[in-house]
Amino acid sequence: MLVNVPGPWSPLLGRLALSEIPYTNPILAPLFIVIVLAGIALIAGVTYYGKWGYLWKEWFTTVDHKKLGIMYIILGLIMLFRGFIDGLMMRTQQALGDGPGDNGMKLMGAIHGYLAPFHFGQIYSAHGLIMILLAATPLLVGLMNIIVPLQIGARDMAYPYLNALGLWITTAAVFLIMISLFVGDFSHNGWFGYAPIFEMAYSPGVGVDYWIWTLELVALGTTLGSINFLATVVKMRAPGMTWGRLPVFTWTAVSANIIALTSFPCLQVALALVGADRYLGTHFFTAGFGGNLMLYTNLFWLWGHPEVYFVILPAFGMLSEVIPAFSEKPIFGYITMVLASFAIAGVSWIVWLHHFFTMGMGPYVSTEFSIATMLVGIPTGVKVFNWAFTLYRGRLTFSAAMLWSIGALFLLLIGGLTGMMLAIPAINYMVHNSVFVVAHFHMMLLCIVYAVFSAIIFWFPKIYGFKLNEVWGKIMFWLFSAGTFLVFFPMFMLGFMGETRRLDWPFNPQWGAWFDVQEIGIFVYVLSVLAFLWMLYVSIRDRHANRVHTADAWGTSRSLEWLTDTPVPFYNFAMVPHINALDEVAWRREHGFMDKKPDHFKAIHMPNNTPIALYIGALTFLVGFGLTWRVWWLTLASLILAVILMIYRSNKGDPGYIIPAEKMEEMDRESKARMLSDDSHQVPHGGGFSGGTVTAYAALDRDASGPLTPPSDSRHL
Amino acid sequence: MSHGHSDPIHHPEVQMATNRNYITGFVVSSLLMLAATILVKDHVLPSFGLLLAIIGCAGIAIIAQVYFLLHIDISEHNIWNTVALVMFIPLFIITIGLTWWMFSQLYMRTMPMMPGMPGMH
C-alpha cells in the first residue's frame, strides 16, 4: 500500500542519512555554523541572565492574546527577513547569470550565475511560501490577535488555549521549513506546486514532502485562529458594542476570518490528496487512472484566491484605523467600508479561475471569471475613495505610520490597475507566467507589508508604552519605497519584454541593465532592513524619553483600544467599558469622559497559563518531520501523544482564576500610576465626533471639563 | 464575562451529545460509504445514474454527520451554527458548480471521446 521510495530507507531513520545534510554546500554550511553559534550565544545569554523561568512563565506557556500576538509578529518578522534573503539571492542570481555563456567559475555546479537550477528552484518556492503563509499571515494574525479583543472590549480571545495552540502549530510549520535548509532539500516546483511535477515519479526527493507538511501545519494553525476570532467577535463584545459600532479593523478581521475558515479546508484537502498520491500511490493528480492534473490547480486556487483576500482585508482595516487618526477625522463612509469588506470577501469565492485562464476551458468560463475579477475593483475602489475622502480636508499629520499608510495606497493603486489588466483574458494570455504578473502581486503584497509597518508603528506605544523613533521610521519608509520602485518598476518592464517567471538563467543580454537596476534596488532594501533594526535599537534606547503618558498615545485616536491604560495591562480593561458610540474614544474625548474612572470594581475571571499548547505544537512538528522522512514510528508516536495530550487537556479543562475586586482596584491604581497620569487629562477637547470640527492640538481649557458629568450607565459591566 | 453558563457540560451542543447519537451517526455514514463503494465497484448502474446515486449517498451522509456527530439542528440555541450553515450552502453551490462547469467546458475542448477509449465520463 505504501509507495516504495527510491534510495535507502530504514525503519529507524526512514530516508534520513548523513548524505542528506548539505555540509559541502558553500552557502548552507557556513550559514548553519553561524546559526548554531548564534543559537549557542542566545541560550548562553538566557542562561547567564537567568531568564529561562521568565521566558517559560511569561511567554512559552502564556495564553494572553497580546503576548501571543507579539510572538506571532516576531515570528512573521523573522520569516519576512528569511523570505527577503531568498529574494536577494534570486535577484543576485539573475543579475549575475544574465546573458550567454557561462560564469567560468562553476560555483556550486552552476553554469550561469552562482546557483544551480535545482537550488534556485528551491529558493523561489520557499520565498513564495514563506512570504505569503509564514510572514504575511503571522504578521496579520498577530496584529489581529492583539488589537481585535482590545477593540471590542474583551479580556482575551474566546478560546485562549486554542489561540496558543494556533501560534505553536504555526511555529512548528516555521521550524519545518527552516530545517529543510539543513536537512534534505525543499520543493523546487513553485510555492503553489504544479501537478504532476510534485508526484513521486518526478520529484522523488523529500522537498515536496516538506512543502506539503509545512503548508498543512500552517493551514491548521490559521484555521484554528479564524474560529477563535469569529467566536471572539460574536460572543465577547463589551456591552453597548453593537455590530454598528465595531471598528473597521475588527470588521475586516471578521470578513477575513470568514474566508479563512471556509477556504483553508480546501487547501488541506488538496494537499492531503497530494500526500495520498505520494505516500499511498493514488492517482488524484496524475493523468492516468482517471486522475486530473488540473483538478489540483483548481482546488489549490479555490483556497488560493480567498487566501489573498484573507491577507489584504486586515491590511485594509489597518489603513482604516491609521488614516482617520492622523487626519483627525472619522472614517468617511463607515457603512460602505464594512459593506465593501464583505463584498470583497464574497467576490473572492468566484474569481479563482483567473489564476489559470490559459488552462483552455473556453471563452464562456473565462468571461464569467474575468467579469467577476473586475467586480473586485468596485468595493476596493469604494475603499480607496473612502480613504481619500477621509484625507480630504483633514488635519493631516505626516507621522511615520501615516507615511506607510499613504505608501500602501499608492501600491494598491498600481497593483489594482495592473490587476484589472490581468483580469482581461486577452491580456492575460499575453503576459501569463511573465514577471509582469510577479510584479503585480508584489505590489499587492507590499501594500500589505506597508500596512503592517504602519500598524506596528501605530499600535506599538499601546502595547509597550513608548513610541518608535519617528525619524528612523521615516528613513526606513523612504529607503523601502526606493527599493520597491527600483526592484519592481524594472520587473514590470521585463514582463512586457517577455521575461518569464523563475528564470535561473535569463538568456537575453538586453535585459541586463534592468537586472542591474533591480540589484541596486534590492541593496536599497537591505539598507531599509538595517534602518528598521536601527529604529528598534534607538527606540528601545530612548524609551524613557519617548514614553507615552496617556491612554491615547497619538492624541487623535478613535477606537476602543486607546481607552485602556498604556501599556495595556494583562487584564486589558480594569472594568469593561460601556460603549456609547462608534469611535468610542473620540466620543469620550469629545464629551470629556476620557479620564473617568470606574466608581467600583468587580472580580474578574482570567485563564491559566498552560504548556500543553507548546507541547502539542512541538509534537505536530515531529509529525511533519516524521512524515517527510517517512519515519513511521516517530510519526505515529507523536500523533498519538498529541491526541492523548488533547484528550487530557479537554478532560482537565481550565477553571481559570478569579482576581477579587479589591485586588483589581489596587492593580488599576498601580497601572494608572505607571502612566504618570498627571498628564492623562491633558486630552484635547472637541476631538472629532462624527462630522464635527477637529482640534487635536488646541490650547487646553481645563475648566471646560469641570461641569460635564458622565452618563450614569458609563463603565458598567 | 459572566460565569453562569460557563460550565461546558450545560451547553446545548454537549447536552445533545449522547453515545447513541454518535453510534448512529457512525453506523449511518459507514453504511452509506459502503453502499457507494459497492455501487462503484460493481458498476451496478449506468454512469450517470451512478453519479446521482453517489451524490445522493454523500448528501445523506453529510446531513447525518452534521446532525448526529456535530449536533447541529435548526433550533434557537444553535442560531450561529445555523447562520454558518446557511452561509455555507451558496458557497458549496458556487465552488462545486463553477468547478463542474469549468471542467465540462475543458473536457469538451481537450478530451474528445474516441470510440472504445476508457474515458473519464
Coordinates of C-alpha atoms in Angstrom, one line a residue, chain A residues 14-517:
Chain A
G14 CA 13.4 6.4 7.4
R15 CA 15.0 8.2 4.5
L16 CA 17.4 10.2 6.7
A17 CA 21.0 9.7 6.0
L18 CA 24.2 11.7 6.5
S19 CA 24.3 12.4 2.8
E20 CA 21.1 14.4 3.1
I21 CA 23.0 17.1 5.1
P22 CA 24.5 19.5 2.7
Y23 CA 27.7 20.1 4.6
T24 CA 29.6 20.7 1.4
N25 CA 27.4 23.5 0.2
P26 CA 29.4 26.7 0.4
I27 CA 26.3 28.8 1.3
L28 CA 24.4 26.5 3.6
A29 CA 27.4 25.1 5.6
P30 CA 28.7 28.5 6.8
L31 CA 25.1 29.6 7.4
F32 CA 24.5 26.5 9.5
I33 CA 27.6 27.3 11.6
V34 CA 26.5 30.9 12.1
I35 CA 23.1 29.8 13.1
V36 CA 24.4 27.2 15.6
L37 CA 26.8 29.8 17.1
A38 CA 24.1 32.4 17.3
G39 CA 21.8 29.8 18.9
I40 CA 24.5 28.8 21.4
A41 CA 25.1 32.5 22.2
L42 CA 21.3 33.0 22.7
I43 CA 21.0 30.0 25.0
A44 CA 24.1 31.0 26.9
G45 CA 22.8 34.6 27.3
V46 CA 19.4 33.5 28.5
T47 CA 21.1 31.1 31.0
Y48 CA 23.6 33.7 32.1
Y49 CA 20.9 36.2 32.9
G50 CA 18.7 33.5 34.4
K51 CA 15.8 34.3 32.2
W52 CA 14.6 30.7 31.4
G53 CA 11.9 30.8 34.1
Y54 CA 10.7 34.2 32.9
L55 CA 10.6 33.0 29.3
W56 CA 8.7 29.9 30.3
K57 CA 6.3 31.5 32.6
E58 CA 5.6 34.8 30.7
W59 CA 5.9 33.7 27.1
F60 CA 6.1 30.0 26.2
T61 CA 3.1 29.0 28.3
T62 CA 1.2 32.2 28.0
V63 CA -2.4 32.3 26.8
D64 CA -2.5 36.1 26.9
H65 CA -3.7 37.3 23.4
K66 CA -1.3 40.2 23.5
K67 CA 1.8 38.1 24.2
L68 CA 0.7 35.5 21.6
G69 CA 0.2 38.3 19.1
I70 CA 3.7 39.7 19.8
M71 CA 5.2 36.3 19.3
Y72 CA 3.2 35.9 16.1
I73 CA 4.7 39.2 14.9
I74 CA 8.2 38.3 15.9
L75 CA 7.8 35.0 14.0
G76 CA 6.4 36.9 11.0
L77 CA 9.3 39.5 11.0
I78 CA 11.9 36.7 11.2
M79 CA 10.3 34.9 8.3
L80 CA 9.9 38.2 6.4
F81 CA 13.7 38.5 6.8
R82 CA 14.3 34.9 5.6
G83 CA 12.0 35.5 2.6
F84 CA 13.8 38.7 1.9
I85 CA 17.2 36.9 1.8
D86 CA 15.7 34.5 -0.6
G87 CA 14.6 37.5 -2.8
L88 CA 18.1 38.9 -2.5
M89 CA 19.6 35.6 -3.7
M90 CA 17.2 35.4 -6.7
R91 CA 17.9 39.0 -7.7
T92 CA 21.7 38.4 -7.5
Q93 CA 21.4 35.1 -9.5
Q94 CA 19.6 36.9 -12.3
A95 CA 21.9 39.8 -12.3
L96 CA 25.0 37.5 -12.4
G97 CA 23.5 34.9 -14.7
D98 CA 22.2 37.2 -17.4
G99 CA 23.4 36.8 -21.0
P100 CA 25.0 34.0 -23.0
G101 CA 28.0 31.9 -22.0
D102 CA 28.9 30.5 -18.6
N103 CA 30.2 32.1 -15.5
G104 CA 33.6 30.5 -15.8
M105 CA 33.7 29.6 -12.1
K106 CA 31.3 26.7 -11.9
L107 CA 30.4 27.8 -8.4
M108 CA 28.3 25.1 -6.7
G109 CA 27.8 23.4 -10.1
A110 CA 26.1 26.5 -11.6
I111 CA 26.9 27.3 -15.1
H112 CA 25.1 30.6 -15.0
G113 CA 25.2 32.9 -12.0
Y114 CA 26.1 31.2 -8.8
L115 CA 23.1 28.9 -8.2
A116 CA 22.3 25.7 -9.9
P117 CA 18.8 25.4 -11.3
F118 CA 17.8 22.9 -8.6
H119 CA 18.9 25.2 -5.9
F120 CA 17.3 28.2 -7.5
G121 CA 14.0 26.3 -7.7
Q122 CA 14.0 25.7 -4.0
I123 CA 14.7 29.3 -3.3
Y124 CA 11.8 30.8 -5.3
S125 CA 9.5 28.1 -3.9
A126 CA 10.5 28.8 -0.4
H127 CA 10.3 32.6 -1.0
G128 CA 6.7 32.4 -2.1
L129 CA 5.5 30.1 0.5
I130 CA 7.3 31.9 3.3
M131 CA 6.2 35.4 2.3
I132 CA 2.6 34.6 2.0
L133 CA 1.9 32.0 4.6
L134 CA 4.7 32.4 7.2
A135 CA 5.4 36.1 7.0
A136 CA 2.3 38.0 5.9
T137 CA -0.2 35.6 7.6
P138 CA 1.5 35.6 11.1
L139 CA 2.1 39.3 11.0
L140 CA -1.6 39.9 10.3
V141 CA -2.8 37.2 12.6
G142 CA -0.6 38.7 15.3
L143 CA -1.9 42.2 14.9
M144 CA -5.5 40.9 14.8
N145 CA -4.7 38.9 17.9
I146 CA -3.5 42.0 19.8
I147 CA -6.0 44.5 18.6
V148 CA -9.3 42.8 18.0
P149 CA -10.0 41.9 21.7
L150 CA -9.0 45.4 22.7
Q151 CA -11.2 47.0 20.1
I152 CA -14.3 45.1 21.2
G153 CA -13.6 45.4 24.9
A154 CA -12.8 41.8 25.7
R155 CA -10.4 40.5 28.3
D156 CA -9.0 37.8 26.0
M157 CA -9.9 35.8 23.0
A158 CA -12.9 33.4 23.3
Y159 CA -10.5 30.4 23.4
P160 CA -7.2 31.5 24.9
Y161 CA -5.8 27.9 24.8
L162 CA -6.8 27.5 21.2
N163 CA -5.0 30.7 20.4
A164 CA -1.8 29.4 21.9
L165 CA -2.2 26.2 20.0
G166 CA -2.6 28.1 16.7
L167 CA 0.7 30.0 17.4
W168 CA 2.7 26.9 18.3
I169 CA 1.4 24.9 15.3
T170 CA 2.4 27.9 13.1
T171 CA 5.8 27.9 14.8
A172 CA 6.1 24.2 14.1
A173 CA 5.5 24.9 10.4
V174 CA 8.2 27.6 10.5
F175 CA 10.6 25.1 12.1
L176 CA 9.8 22.5 9.5
I177 CA 10.6 24.9 6.6
M178 CA 13.7 26.2 8.3
I179 CA 15.1 22.7 8.9
S180 CA 14.6 21.9 5.3
L181 CA 17.6 24.2 4.7
F182 CA 20.0 21.9 6.5
V183 CA 18.4 18.5 6.4
G184 CA 17.4 17.4 2.9
D185 CA 16.1 20.0 0.5
F186 CA 12.9 21.9 -0.2
S187 CA 10.4 21.7 -3.0
H188 CA 11.5 23.2 -6.3
N189 CA 8.2 23.4 -8.1
G190 CA 6.9 26.8 -7.0
W191 CA 5.1 27.8 -3.9
F192 CA 1.7 26.5 -5.2
G193 CA 3.1 23.3 -6.7
Y194 CA 2.5 22.0 -10.2
A195 CA 0.7 18.8 -11.0
P196 CA 2.1 16.3 -11.9
I197 CA 5.7 17.5 -11.2
F198 CA 5.2 17.1 -7.5
E199 CA 4.3 13.4 -7.9
M200 CA 6.7 10.8 -6.6
A201 CA 7.8 9.8 -10.1
Y202 CA 9.0 13.3 -11.0
S203 CA 10.1 14.7 -7.6
P204 CA 11.4 11.6 -5.7
G205 CA 13.2 13.7 -3.0
V206 CA 11.8 14.9 0.3
G207 CA 11.4 18.5 -0.9
V208 CA 7.8 18.2 -1.9
D209 CA 7.0 16.4 1.4
Y210 CA 8.5 19.3 3.4
W211 CA 6.3 21.6 1.3
I212 CA 3.1 19.5 1.9
W213 CA 3.5 19.3 5.7
T214 CA 4.6 22.9 6.1
L215 CA 1.5 24.0 4.3
E216 CA -0.7 21.6 6.2
L217 CA 0.6 22.8 9.6
V218 CA 0.2 26.5 8.8
A219 CA -3.2 25.9 7.4
L220 CA -4.2 24.1 10.5
G221 CA -2.9 26.8 12.8
T222 CA -4.6 29.6 10.8
T223 CA -7.9 27.7 10.7
L224 CA -7.9 27.3 14.5
G225 CA -7.1 31.0 14.7
S226 CA -10.0 32.0 12.5
I227 CA -12.5 30.0 14.5
N228 CA -11.2 31.8 17.6
F229 CA -11.5 35.3 16.0
L230 CA -15.1 34.7 14.9
A231 CA -16.2 33.4 18.2
T232 CA -14.5 36.3 20.0
V233 CA -16.2 39.0 17.9
V234 CA -19.6 37.3 18.1
K235 CA -19.6 36.5 21.8
M236 CA -17.2 38.7 23.6
R237 CA -18.1 42.3 22.7
A238 CA -18.4 44.8 25.6
P239 CA -21.9 46.0 26.5
G240 CA -23.0 48.6 24.0
M241 CA -20.6 47.4 21.4
T242 CA -23.3 46.7 18.8
W243 CA -22.4 45.5 15.3
G244 CA -22.9 49.0 14.0
R245 CA -20.2 50.3 16.4
L246 CA -17.5 47.8 15.7
P247 CA -14.3 49.5 14.5
V248 CA -13.5 48.9 10.8
F249 CA -10.4 46.9 11.6
T250 CA -12.5 44.4 13.6
W251 CA -14.9 44.2 10.7
T252 CA -12.2 43.4 8.3
A253 CA -10.9 40.8 10.7
V254 CA -14.3 39.2 10.8
S255 CA -14.6 39.2 7.0
A256 CA -11.1 37.9 6.6
N257 CA -11.5 35.1 9.1
I258 CA -14.8 34.0 7.5
I259 CA -12.9 33.4 4.2
A260 CA -10.0 31.8 6.1
L261 CA -12.4 29.4 7.9
T262 CA -14.2 28.5 4.7
S263 CA -11.2 28.3 2.4
F264 CA -8.3 26.7 4.3
P265 CA -10.0 23.3 4.4
C266 CA -9.8 23.3 0.5
L267 CA -6.1 23.6 0.8
Q268 CA -5.9 21.0 3.4
V269 CA -7.9 18.6 1.3
A270 CA -5.9 19.3 -1.8
L271 CA -2.6 18.7 0.0
A272 CA -3.9 15.6 1.7
L273 CA -4.7 14.3 -1.8
V274 CA -1.2 15.2 -3.0
G275 CA 0.0 13.3 0.1
A276 CA -2.2 10.3 -0.8
D277 CA -0.6 10.3 -4.3
R278 CA 2.9 10.5 -2.9
Y279 CA 2.5 8.1 0.1
L280 CA -0.2 5.7 -0.8
G281 CA 0.1 5.6 -4.6
T282 CA -3.3 7.0 -5.5
H283 CA -3.8 8.9 -8.8
F284 CA -5.7 12.0 -8.0
F285 CA -3.5 14.4 -9.9
T286 CA -1.8 12.2 -12.5
A287 CA -3.1 11.8 -16.0
G288 CA -3.5 8.0 -15.6
F289 CA -6.3 6.0 -13.8
G290 CA -8.9 8.7 -14.0
G291 CA -6.8 11.4 -12.3
N292 CA -6.8 15.0 -13.4
L293 CA -3.8 17.4 -13.3
M294 CA -6.0 20.5 -13.4
L295 CA -8.1 19.4 -10.5
Y296 CA -5.1 20.2 -8.3
T297 CA -4.7 23.6 -9.7
N298 CA -8.4 24.2 -9.3
L299 CA -8.5 23.0 -5.7
F300 CA -5.4 25.0 -4.8
W301 CA -6.7 28.3 -6.1
L302 CA -10.1 27.6 -4.7
W303 CA -8.3 28.3 -1.5
G304 CA -5.6 30.5 -3.0
H305 CA -7.7 33.3 -4.1
P306 CA -9.7 33.7 -0.9
E307 CA -6.4 33.5 0.9
V308 CA -5.0 36.6 -0.9
Y309 CA -8.1 38.5 0.3
F310 CA -7.6 37.0 3.7
V311 CA -4.2 38.8 3.8
I312 CA -5.3 42.0 2.1
L313 CA -8.5 42.6 4.2
P314 CA -6.9 43.1 7.6
A315 CA -4.3 45.4 5.9
F316 CA -7.3 47.5 4.6
G317 CA -8.5 47.5 8.2
M318 CA -5.2 48.8 9.4
L319 CA -5.3 51.6 6.9
S320 CA -8.8 52.4 8.0
E321 CA -7.5 52.9 11.6
V322 CA -4.3 54.8 10.8
I323 CA -5.6 57.3 8.2
P324 CA -8.5 58.7 10.4
A325 CA -6.2 59.0 13.4
F326 CA -3.7 61.1 11.5
S327 CA -6.4 63.0 9.5
E328 CA -8.2 63.9 12.8
K329 CA -11.5 62.9 11.2
P330 CA -13.8 60.0 11.4
I331 CA -13.5 57.4 8.6
F332 CA -15.5 58.5 5.6
G333 CA -18.3 56.2 4.8
Y334 CA -18.2 53.7 7.7
I335 CA -21.1 51.6 6.4
T336 CA -19.7 51.4 2.9
M337 CA -16.3 50.5 4.3
V338 CA -17.9 47.5 6.1
L339 CA -20.0 46.5 3.1
A340 CA -17.0 46.7 0.8
S341 CA -15.1 44.4 3.1
F342 CA -17.8 41.8 2.9
A343 CA -18.3 42.4 -0.8
I344 CA -14.6 41.7 -1.4
A345 CA -14.8 38.6 0.8
G346 CA -17.9 37.4 -1.1
V347 CA -16.5 38.0 -4.6
S348 CA -13.2 36.3 -3.5
W349 CA -15.1 33.0 -3.9
I350 CA -15.9 33.4 -7.6
V351 CA -12.7 34.6 -9.1
W352 CA -10.2 31.8 -8.6
L353 CA -10.0 30.6 -12.1
H354 CA -8.2 33.8 -13.2
H355 CA -5.0 32.1 -11.9
F356 CA -5.2 29.7 -14.8
F357 CA -7.1 31.5 -17.6
T358 CA -4.8 29.6 -20.1
M359 CA -6.0 26.2 -19.0
G360 CA -8.2 26.1 -22.1
M361 CA -11.7 26.0 -20.8
G362 CA -13.0 28.3 -23.5
P363 CA -14.4 31.8 -23.7
Y364 CA -17.6 31.4 -21.6
V365 CA -16.0 30.3 -18.4
S366 CA -13.2 32.9 -18.9
T367 CA -15.7 35.6 -19.4
E368 CA -17.5 34.8 -16.2
F369 CA -14.3 34.8 -14.2
S370 CA -13.0 37.9 -16.0
I371 CA -16.1 39.9 -15.1
A372 CA -16.1 38.6 -11.5
T373 CA -12.5 39.6 -11.1
M374 CA -13.2 43.1 -12.4
L375 CA -16.0 43.3 -9.9
V376 CA -13.4 43.2 -7.1
G377 CA -12.4 46.7 -8.3
I378 CA -15.7 48.1 -7.2
P379 CA -15.6 47.5 -3.5
T380 CA -11.8 48.2 -3.5
G381 CA -12.5 51.4 -5.3
V382 CA -15.1 52.3 -2.7
K383 CA -12.5 51.8 0.0
V384 CA -9.8 53.9 -1.8
F385 CA -12.2 56.7 -2.3
N386 CA -13.3 56.5 1.3
W387 CA -9.7 56.8 2.4
A388 CA -9.2 59.7 0.0
F389 CA -12.3 61.5 1.4
T390 CA -11.1 60.8 4.9
L391 CA -7.9 62.6 4.0
Y392 CA -9.7 65.4 2.2
R393 CA -9.8 68.5 4.4
G394 CA -8.4 66.5 7.3
R395 CA -5.8 67.9 9.6
L396 CA -3.1 65.7 8.3
T397 CA -0.1 64.7 10.4
F398 CA 2.6 63.0 8.3
S399 CA 3.9 60.8 11.0
A400 CA 5.8 57.6 10.1
A401 CA 2.7 55.5 10.5
M402 CA 0.8 57.8 8.2
L403 CA 3.6 57.8 5.5
W404 CA 3.4 54.0 5.5
S405 CA -0.3 54.1 5.1
I406 CA -0.2 56.6 2.2
G407 CA 2.5 54.5 0.6
A408 CA 0.2 51.5 0.8
L409 CA -2.5 53.4 -1.1
F410 CA -0.1 54.1 -3.9
L411 CA 0.9 50.5 -4.1
L412 CA -2.7 49.5 -4.0
L413 CA -3.4 51.7 -6.9
I414 CA -0.6 50.3 -9.1
G415 CA -1.4 46.7 -8.0
G416 CA -5.1 47.2 -8.6
L417 CA -4.8 48.8 -12.0
T418 CA -2.4 46.1 -13.2
G419 CA -4.8 43.6 -11.7
M420 CA -7.6 45.0 -13.8
M421 CA -5.3 44.5 -16.8
L422 CA -4.6 40.9 -15.8
A423 CA -8.4 40.3 -15.4
I424 CA -8.8 40.6 -19.1
P425 CA -8.2 37.2 -20.6
A426 CA -6.8 38.5 -23.8
I427 CA -4.1 40.4 -21.9
N428 CA -3.7 37.5 -19.5
Y429 CA -2.8 35.2 -22.4
M430 CA 0.0 37.6 -23.4
V431 CA 1.6 38.2 -20.0
H432 CA 0.7 34.9 -18.3
N433 CA 3.6 33.4 -16.5
S434 CA 5.7 36.5 -17.1
V435 CA 7.3 38.7 -14.4
F436 CA 4.6 41.2 -15.1
V437 CA 2.3 39.0 -13.0
V438 CA 5.0 38.7 -10.4
A439 CA 5.4 42.5 -10.2
H440 CA 1.6 42.9 -9.9
F441 CA 1.2 40.6 -6.9
H442 CA 4.3 42.0 -5.3
M443 CA 2.6 45.4 -5.4
M444 CA -0.4 43.9 -3.6
L445 CA 1.7 42.0 -1.0
L446 CA 3.9 45.1 -0.4
C447 CA 0.7 47.0 0.1
I448 CA 0.1 44.6 3.0
V449 CA 3.7 45.0 4.2
Y450 CA 3.3 48.8 4.2
A451 CA 0.0 48.5 6.1
V452 CA 1.7 46.2 8.6
F453 CA 4.6 48.5 9.3
S454 CA 2.1 51.3 9.6
A455 CA 0.1 49.3 12.1
I456 CA 3.2 48.3 14.0
I457 CA 4.3 51.9 14.4
F458 CA 0.8 53.0 15.2
W459 CA 0.0 50.4 17.9
F460 CA 3.5 49.9 19.3
P461 CA 3.0 52.5 22.0
K462 CA -0.2 50.9 23.1
I463 CA 1.5 47.6 23.9
Y464 CA 4.9 48.8 25.0
G465 CA 4.2 52.2 26.4
F466 CA 6.7 54.1 24.3
K467 CA 6.7 55.2 20.7
L468 CA 9.1 54.0 18.0
N469 CA 11.5 56.6 16.7
E470 CA 9.7 58.7 14.1
V471 CA 12.8 59.8 12.2
W472 CA 14.1 56.3 11.6
G473 CA 10.6 55.1 10.8
K474 CA 10.5 57.7 8.1
I475 CA 14.1 57.0 6.9
M476 CA 13.1 53.3 6.7
F477 CA 9.9 54.2 4.8
W478 CA 11.8 56.2 2.1
L479 CA 14.5 53.5 1.7
F480 CA 11.9 50.8 1.5
S481 CA 9.9 52.8 -1.1
A482 CA 13.0 53.5 -3.1
G483 CA 13.8 49.8 -3.0
T484 CA 10.3 48.9 -4.1
F485 CA 10.5 51.3 -7.0
L486 CA 13.9 50.1 -8.2
V487 CA 13.1 46.4 -8.0
F488 CA 9.5 46.3 -9.3
F489 CA 9.4 49.1 -11.9
P490 CA 12.1 47.2 -13.9
M491 CA 10.1 44.0 -13.2
F492 CA 7.0 45.4 -14.9
M493 CA 9.2 46.4 -17.9
L494 CA 10.9 43.0 -18.1
G495 CA 7.4 41.4 -18.0
F496 CA 6.4 43.5 -21.0
M497 CA 9.7 42.4 -22.7
G498 CA 8.7 38.8 -22.2
E499 CA 10.8 37.6 -19.3
T500 CA 9.1 34.5 -17.8
R501 CA 8.9 33.8 -14.1
R502 CA 11.5 31.8 -12.3
L503 CA 14.4 32.0 -14.7
D504 CA 17.6 30.8 -13.2
W505 CA 19.2 31.8 -16.5
P506 CA 17.8 35.0 -18.1
F507 CA 19.3 34.3 -21.5
N508 CA 18.6 37.7 -23.1
P509 CA 21.6 40.1 -22.7
Q510 CA 19.4 43.1 -23.4
W511 CA 17.7 42.6 -20.0
G512 CA 21.0 43.0 -18.2
A513 CA 20.6 46.7 -17.4
W514 CA 17.2 46.1 -15.8
F515 CA 18.6 43.3 -13.7
D516 CA 21.4 45.7 -12.6
V517 CA 18.8 48.3 -11.6

